[in-house]
């Protein structure tokens, strides 16, 4: 068969592939393919990278071969070989039975958002429009918006942190949606740290870490959710660190979320921690009453139901843990009303939610106290456990011990253990000391009172 005929067949097949798999997939995966030769019934196609080869073989191999066989019955096999672009250019033309068509030679790989295969799907409800902004989250919101709206990297990484159910994932998805809408050609990948880890471990097992790395090479914006899960997994951290650095070096945007600030992430290597914290760190605080009220209003509107003000206020007052639980509570109340065909009332709400409300009559934990107090005095939570004796950490630590004694039913030794394994006499001393200070210093007393109220609210 002449070269011309083979080239013509290849062109037709490429057209078919483009129609079948769509423009985006074609551009990313199929356009870089070049026809090399046909040898003894085997069509040999070259791709520039190994990752691309694996991808093409598993996803399109069968189809390409069957299209060839239909055009030319003597073709019985397909061979996809890796030929780096440079090497291919240097190859003497005579060696290839079929010269690649100029248009397809060394076509650059242009990924167009087919990266859902690597990342996780986005929740269509998690958009900026559906995100209610209030004091506790306005900074994180503004930072996320900024990243979504700008084409240059302004801070890298954007590190979002906050407790569970406060909207971290929502904000990340919102950034991704926004970027995709503005510029569908930018490739945005969102995935959980767990998924990242899983993929890496699998790559290790198949001795294919090169392919793993290449997956992330062409990404414009990489988002990794719940990065605290990487803590303690050394080899994953190592890989993450390298992926992270190479993307940053290439000027790609990275967005990370975690349940703690970079400095409080446990089991993280120091260099990774400091790297994570060197962009913009934005925390989402626990919800305020006003924000909860706003969220209820917004969700009710989305669902198209009328929620009486009294009920909204009641929910905002009682369900304080996080937005996810608040949403769940509202959904239950609405579902119940629709099921029995009656309006939502304060009574029905209390009845439907009685188990939840009891759980939310909450018990304060020592961890919460440590976190709140650390935040209040602007020290690291880790310093609650550390051996540092400097006044600026020792005093807040004593305050936290004192509040733990006041607000929980834990014993002195139990409290001591939670503070880096300190002795119960240390706790006793702290309690005495803070009581003394309270009595002698009104502004200090007010501070403590404020903390107590915050913890109890
Ligand atoms: P996180 O990732 O921080 O654990 P999520 O982003 O999953 O929390 O949020 C939990 C739920 O609460 C989601 O359904 C999300 O849409 C909703 N949510 C959180 N914050 C807000 C907000 N400010 N406005 C509207 N919905 C919110
Ligand atoms: Mg989340």
mmCIF file of N, CA and C in Angstrom, residues 118-202:
data_model
loop_
_atom_site.group_PDB
_atom_site.id
_atom_site.type_symbol
_atom_site.label_atom_id
_atom_site.label_comp_id
_atom_site.label_asym_id
_atom_site.label_seq_id
_atom_site.Cartn_x
_atom_site.Cartn_y
_atom_site.Cartn_z
ATOM 1 N N UNK A 118 -8.785 12.513 35.770
ATOM 2 C CA UNK A 118 -7.826 12.466 36.864
ATOM 3 C C UNK A 118 -8.487 12.973 38.129
ATOM 4 N N UNK A 119 -9.234 14.027 37.992
ATOM 5 C CA UNK A 119 -9.836 14.642 39.160
ATOM 6 C C UNK A 119 -11.176 14.016 39.496
ATOM 7 N N UNK A 120 -11.890 14.684 40.388
ATOM 8 C CA UNK A 120 -13.206 14.207 40.783
ATOM 9 C C UNK A 120 -14.245 15.138 40.166
ATOM 10 N N UNK A 121 -15.464 14.651 39.973
ATOM 11 C CA UNK A 121 -16.497 15.511 39.387
ATOM 12 C C UNK A 121 -16.866 16.658 40.322
ATOM 13 N N UNK A 122 -17.363 17.720 39.732
ATOM 14 C CA UNK A 122 -17.734 18.890 40.526
ATOM 15 C C UNK A 122 -19.231 18.872 40.815
ATOM 16 N N UNK A 123 -19.582 19.309 41.995
ATOM 17 C CA UNK A 123 -20.993 19.385 42.366
ATOM 18 C C UNK A 123 -21.603 20.644 41.755
ATOM 19 N N UNK A 124 -22.626 20.493 40.937
ATOM 20 C CA UNK A 124 -23.191 21.672 40.259
ATOM 21 C C UNK A 124 -23.798 22.693 41.218
ATOM 22 N N UNK A 125 -24.110 22.266 42.432
ATOM 23 C CA UNK A 125 -24.698 23.226 43.372
ATOM 24 C C UNK A 125 -23.637 24.107 44.022
ATOM 25 N N UNK A 126 -22.408 23.670 43.975
ATOM 26 C CA UNK A 126 -21.356 24.411 44.680
ATOM 27 C C UNK A 126 -20.787 25.533 43.818
ATOM 28 N N UNK A 127 -21.529 26.598 43.700
ATOM 29 C CA UNK A 127 -21.079 27.741 42.908
ATOM 30 C C UNK A 127 -20.935 28.959 43.823
ATOM 31 N N UNK A 128 -20.309 30.000 43.291
ATOM 32 C CA UNK A 128 -20.208 31.240 44.058
ATOM 33 C C UNK A 128 -21.606 31.809 44.324
ATOM 34 N N UNK A 129 -22.474 31.689 43.329
ATOM 35 C CA UNK A 129 -23.820 32.233 43.498
ATOM 36 C C UNK A 129 -24.540 31.617 44.686
ATOM 37 N N UNK A 130 -24.269 30.345 44.916
ATOM 38 C CA UNK A 130 -24.956 29.662 46.009
ATOM 39 C C UNK A 130 -24.221 29.749 47.342
ATOM 40 N N UNK A 131 -23.169 30.510 47.361
ATOM 41 C CA UNK A 131 -22.387 30.603 48.595
ATOM 42 C C UNK A 131 -22.791 31.865 49.351
ATOM 43 N N UNK A 132 -23.247 31.694 50.556
ATOM 44 C CA UNK A 132 -23.669 32.848 51.353
ATOM 45 C C UNK A 132 -22.444 33.395 52.108
ATOM 46 N N UNK A 133 -22.225 34.683 51.924
ATOM 47 C CA UNK A 133 -21.027 35.279 52.514
ATOM 48 C C UNK A 133 -21.376 36.023 53.800
ATOM 49 N N UNK A 134 -20.569 35.799 54.787
ATOM 50 C CA UNK A 134 -20.733 36.510 56.056
ATOM 51 C C UNK A 134 -19.367 36.726 56.665
ATOM 52 N N UNK A 135 -19.350 37.353 57.819
ATOM 53 C CA UNK A 135 -18.078 37.627 58.482
ATOM 54 C C UNK A 135 -17.147 36.417 58.578
ATOM 55 N N UNK A 136 -17.656 35.258 58.993
ATOM 56 C CA UNK A 136 -16.738 34.137 59.219
ATOM 57 C C UNK A 136 -16.041 33.635 57.951
ATOM 58 N N UNK A 137 -16.645 33.873 56.785
ATOM 59 C CA UNK A 137 -16.043 33.305 55.584
ATOM 60 C C UNK A 137 -15.699 34.338 54.520
ATOM 61 N N UNK A 138 -15.834 35.612 54.838
ATOM 62 C CA UNK A 138 -15.690 36.613 53.778
ATOM 63 C C UNK A 138 -14.261 36.682 53.219
ATOM 64 N N UNK A 139 -13.305 36.436 54.074
ATOM 65 C CA UNK A 139 -11.925 36.499 53.602
ATOM 66 C C UNK A 139 -11.614 35.335 52.661
ATOM 67 N N UNK A 140 -11.998 34.149 53.086
ATOM 68 C CA UNK A 140 -11.783 32.966 52.242
ATOM 69 C C UNK A 140 -12.530 33.123 50.921
ATOM 70 N N UNK A 141 -13.733 33.648 51.023
ATOM 71 C CA UNK A 141 -14.529 33.866 49.820
ATOM 72 C C UNK A 141 -13.829 34.833 48.865
ATOM 73 N N UNK A 142 -13.358 35.939 49.409
ATOM 74 C CA UNK A 142 -12.701 36.945 48.571
ATOM 75 C C UNK A 142 -11.447 36.375 47.922
ATOM 76 N N UNK A 143 -10.699 35.597 48.688
ATOM 77 C CA UNK A 143 -9.479 35.001 48.146
ATOM 78 C C UNK A 143 -9.815 34.032 47.020
ATOM 79 N N UNK A 144 -10.832 33.218 47.232
ATOM 80 C CA UNK A 144 -11.234 32.240 46.217
ATOM 81 C C UNK A 144 -11.697 32.954 44.948
ATOM 82 N N UNK A 145 -12.465 33.991 45.138
ATOM 83 C CA UNK A 145 -12.945 34.763 43.984
ATOM 84 C C UNK A 145 -11.793 35.362 43.196
ATOM 85 N N UNK A 146 -10.857 35.869 43.932
ATOM 86 C CA UNK A 146 -9.697 36.490 43.311
ATOM 87 C C UNK A 146 -8.960 35.491 42.424
ATOM 88 N N UNK A 147 -8.748 34.298 42.965
ATOM 89 C CA UNK A 147 -8.062 33.263 42.196
ATOM 90 C C UNK A 147 -8.890 32.877 40.972
ATOM 91 N N UNK A 148 -10.189 32.797 41.164
ATOM 92 C CA UNK A 148 -11.055 32.369 40.058
ATOM 93 C C UNK A 148 -11.092 33.404 38.945
ATOM 94 N N UNK A 149 -10.937 34.662 39.313
ATOM 95 C CA UNK A 149 -11.134 35.709 38.325
ATOM 96 C C UNK A 149 -9.865 36.189 37.643
ATOM 97 N N UNK A 150 -8.710 35.819 38.209
ATOM 98 C CA UNK A 150 -7.513 36.381 37.595
ATOM 99 C C UNK A 150 -6.777 35.327 36.776
ATOM 100 N N UNK A 151 -6.132 35.793 35.749
ATOM 101 C CA UNK A 151 -5.400 34.877 34.889
ATOM 102 C C UNK A 151 -3.950 34.736 35.313
ATOM 103 N N UNK A 152 -3.524 35.654 36.150
ATOM 104 C CA UNK A 152 -2.165 35.519 36.663
ATOM 105 C C UNK A 152 -2.232 34.947 38.071
ATOM 106 N N UNK A 153 -1.175 34.307 38.453
ATOM 107 C CA UNK A 153 -1.134 33.708 39.781
ATOM 108 C C UNK A 153 -0.751 34.782 40.787
ATOM 109 N N UNK A 154 -1.654 35.097 41.675
ATOM 110 C CA UNK A 154 -1.340 36.170 42.608
ATOM 111 C C UNK A 154 -0.767 35.637 43.917
ATOM 112 N N UNK A 155 -1.264 34.509 44.370
ATOM 113 C CA UNK A 155 -0.646 33.905 45.548
ATOM 114 C C UNK A 155 -0.683 32.403 45.381
ATOM 115 N N UNK A 156 0.393 31.794 45.744
ATOM 116 C CA UNK A 156 0.496 30.360 45.509
ATOM 117 C C UNK A 156 1.165 29.670 46.682
ATOM 118 N N UNK A 157 0.527 28.701 47.289
ATOM 119 C CA UNK A 157 -0.843 28.285 46.998
ATOM 120 C C UNK A 157 -1.847 29.163 47.747
ATOM 121 N N UNK A 158 -3.103 29.028 47.358
ATOM 122 C CA UNK A 158 -4.162 29.523 48.220
ATOM 123 C C UNK A 158 -4.482 28.370 49.161
ATOM 124 N N UNK A 159 -4.340 28.637 50.440
ATOM 125 C CA UNK A 159 -4.560 27.583 51.429
ATOM 126 C C UNK A 159 -5.815 27.925 52.221
ATOM 127 N N UNK A 160 -6.869 27.130 52.022
ATOM 128 C CA UNK A 160 -8.126 27.365 52.732
ATOM 129 C C UNK A 160 -8.221 26.388 53.886
ATOM 130 N N UNK A 161 -8.496 26.887 55.061
ATOM 131 C CA UNK A 161 -8.702 25.915 56.126
ATOM 132 C C UNK A 161 -9.837 26.309 57.047
ATOM 133 N N UNK A 162 -10.389 25.288 57.676
ATOM 134 C CA UNK A 162 -11.500 25.500 58.581
ATOM 135 C C UNK A 162 -12.096 24.168 58.961
ATOM 136 N N UNK A 163 -12.964 24.180 59.950
ATOM 137 C CA UNK A 163 -13.570 22.945 60.438
ATOM 138 C C UNK A 163 -14.445 22.281 59.385
ATOM 139 N N UNK A 164 -14.866 21.087 59.704
ATOM 140 C CA UNK A 164 -15.661 20.321 58.758
ATOM 141 C C UNK A 164 -17.029 20.991 58.543
ATOM 142 N N UNK A 165 -17.477 20.916 57.290
ATOM 143 C CA UNK A 165 -18.809 21.409 56.955
ATOM 144 C C UNK A 165 -18.946 22.916 56.899
ATOM 145 N N UNK A 166 -17.834 23.612 56.735
ATOM 146 C CA UNK A 166 -17.909 25.074 56.730
ATOM 147 C C UNK A 166 -17.765 25.674 55.332
ATOM 148 N N UNK A 167 -17.651 24.830 54.309
ATOM 149 C CA UNK A 167 -17.691 25.368 52.956
ATOM 150 C C UNK A 167 -16.387 25.357 52.179
ATOM 151 N N UNK A 168 -15.400 24.593 52.638
ATOM 152 C CA UNK A 168 -14.128 24.553 51.908
ATOM 153 C C UNK A 168 -14.299 23.916 50.525
ATOM 154 N N UNK A 169 -14.932 22.751 50.528
ATOM 155 C CA UNK A 169 -15.134 22.061 49.262
ATOM 156 C C UNK A 169 -16.024 22.897 48.338
ATOM 157 N N UNK A 170 -17.043 23.486 48.934
ATOM 158 C CA UNK A 170 -17.940 24.340 48.159
ATOM 159 C C UNK A 170 -17.152 25.449 47.446
ATOM 160 N N UNK A 171 -16.279 26.107 48.176
ATOM 161 C CA UNK A 171 -15.503 27.196 47.578
ATOM 162 C C UNK A 171 -14.572 26.698 46.472
ATOM 163 N N UNK A 172 -13.960 25.555 46.694
ATOM 164 C CA UNK A 172 -13.057 25.032 45.669
ATOM 165 C C UNK A 172 -13.814 24.713 44.380
ATOM 166 N N UNK A 173 -14.937 24.046 44.536
ATOM 167 C CA UNK A 173 -15.731 23.747 43.338
ATOM 168 C C UNK A 173 -16.161 25.043 42.646
ATOM 169 N N UNK A 174 -16.500 26.029 43.464
ATOM 170 C CA UNK A 174 -16.945 27.298 42.884
ATOM 171 C C UNK A 174 -15.832 27.920 42.036
ATOM 172 N N UNK A 175 -14.613 27.832 42.535
ATOM 173 C CA UNK A 175 -13.478 28.355 41.757
ATOM 174 C C UNK A 175 -13.380 27.602 40.435
ATOM 175 N N UNK A 176 -13.477 26.291 40.513
ATOM 176 C CA UNK A 176 -13.352 25.471 39.307
ATOM 177 C C UNK A 176 -14.458 25.801 38.297
ATOM 178 N N UNK A 177 -15.685 25.894 38.780
ATOM 179 C CA UNK A 177 -16.788 26.229 37.862
ATOM 180 C C UNK A 177 -16.539 27.568 37.192
ATOM 181 N N UNK A 178 -16.115 28.513 38.001
ATOM 182 C CA UNK A 178 -15.935 29.859 37.495
ATOM 183 C C UNK A 178 -14.856 29.900 36.412
ATOM 184 N N UNK A 179 -13.753 29.234 36.670
ATOM 185 C CA UNK A 179 -12.667 29.231 35.690
ATOM 186 C C UNK A 179 -13.119 28.532 34.409
ATOM 187 N N UNK A 180 -13.797 27.428 34.564
ATOM 188 C CA UNK A 180 -14.256 26.696 33.376
ATOM 189 C C UNK A 180 -15.203 27.529 32.536
ATOM 190 N N UNK A 181 -16.024 28.294 33.216
ATOM 191 C CA UNK A 181 -16.981 29.108 32.498
ATOM 192 C C UNK A 181 -16.267 30.224 31.738
ATOM 193 N N UNK A 182 -15.314 30.828 32.383
ATOM 194 C CA UNK A 182 -14.609 31.947 31.767
ATOM 195 C C UNK A 182 -13.688 31.509 30.651
ATOM 196 N N UNK A 183 -13.031 30.394 30.887
ATOM 197 C CA UNK A 183 -12.055 29.952 29.912
ATOM 198 C C UNK A 183 -11.970 28.424 29.894
ATOM 199 N N UNK A 184 -12.791 27.824 29.050
ATOM 200 C CA UNK A 184 -12.889 26.361 29.049
ATOM 201 C C UNK A 184 -11.575 25.680 28.677
ATOM 202 N N UNK A 185 -10.661 26.452 28.147
ATOM 203 C CA UNK A 185 -9.405 25.824 27.737
ATOM 204 C C UNK A 185 -8.435 25.633 28.899
ATOM 205 N N UNK A 186 -8.666 26.360 29.968
ATOM 206 C CA UNK A 186 -7.769 26.162 31.111
ATOM 207 C C UNK A 186 -8.111 24.835 31.773
ATOM 208 N N UNK A 187 -7.080 24.120 32.110
ATOM 209 C CA UNK A 187 -7.380 22.836 32.707
ATOM 210 C C UNK A 187 -7.326 22.925 34.227
ATOM 211 N N UNK A 188 -8.431 22.565 34.822
ATOM 212 C CA UNK A 188 -8.592 22.664 36.266
ATOM 213 C C UNK A 188 -8.829 21.266 36.807
ATOM 214 N N UNK A 189 -8.049 20.900 37.771
ATOM 215 C CA UNK A 189 -8.263 19.594 38.376
ATOM 216 C C UNK A 189 -8.567 19.751 39.841
ATOM 217 N N UNK A 190 -9.647 19.114 40.244
ATOM 218 C CA UNK A 190 -9.991 19.089 41.659
ATOM 219 C C UNK A 190 -9.947 17.641 42.117
ATOM 220 N N UNK A 191 -9.230 17.361 43.168
ATOM 221 C CA UNK A 191 -9.322 16.024 43.740
ATOM 222 C C UNK A 191 -8.992 16.035 45.228
ATOM 223 N N UNK A 192 -9.485 15.014 45.897
ATOM 224 C CA UNK A 192 -9.224 14.934 47.325
ATOM 225 C C UNK A 192 -7.803 14.425 47.518
ATOM 226 N N UNK A 193 -7.233 14.786 48.670
ATOM 227 C CA UNK A 193 -5.889 14.306 48.962
ATOM 228 C C UNK A 193 -5.883 12.775 49.020
ATOM 229 N N UNK A 194 -6.990 12.211 49.467
ATOM 230 C CA UNK A 194 -7.077 10.754 49.532
ATOM 231 C C UNK A 194 -6.967 10.142 48.149
ATOM 232 N N UNK A 195 -7.631 10.775 47.213
ATOM 233 C CA UNK A 195 -7.589 10.260 45.850
ATOM 234 C C UNK A 195 -6.181 10.420 45.263
ATOM 235 N N UNK A 196 -5.597 11.544 45.569
ATOM 236 C CA UNK A 196 -4.230 11.788 45.121
ATOM 237 C C UNK A 196 -3.310 10.679 45.641
ATOM 238 N N UNK A 197 -3.504 10.366 46.920
ATOM 239 C CA UNK A 197 -2.680 9.351 47.564
ATOM 240 C C UNK A 197 -2.912 7.986 46.932
ATOM 241 N N UNK A 198 -4.179 7.684 46.737
ATOM 242 C CA UNK A 198 -4.559 6.403 46.167
ATOM 243 C C UNK A 198 -3.920 6.215 44.788
ATOM 244 N N UNK A 199 -4.000 7.274 44.005
ATOM 245 C CA UNK A 199 -3.428 7.186 42.666
ATOM 246 C C UNK A 199 -1.914 7.024 42.710
ATOM 247 N N UNK A 200 -1.332 7.711 43.651
ATOM 248 C CA UNK A 200 0.118 7.623 43.754
ATOM 249 C C UNK A 200 0.549 6.227 44.182
ATOM 250 N N UNK A 201 -0.150 5.699 45.169
ATOM 251 C CA UNK A 201 0.200 4.363 45.651
ATOM 252 C C UNK A 201 0.016 3.333 44.542
ATOM 253 N N UNK A 202 -1.040 3.520 43.765
ATOM 254 C CA UNK A 202 -1.266 2.599 42.655
ATOM 255 C C UNK A 202 -0.150 2.712 41.621
#
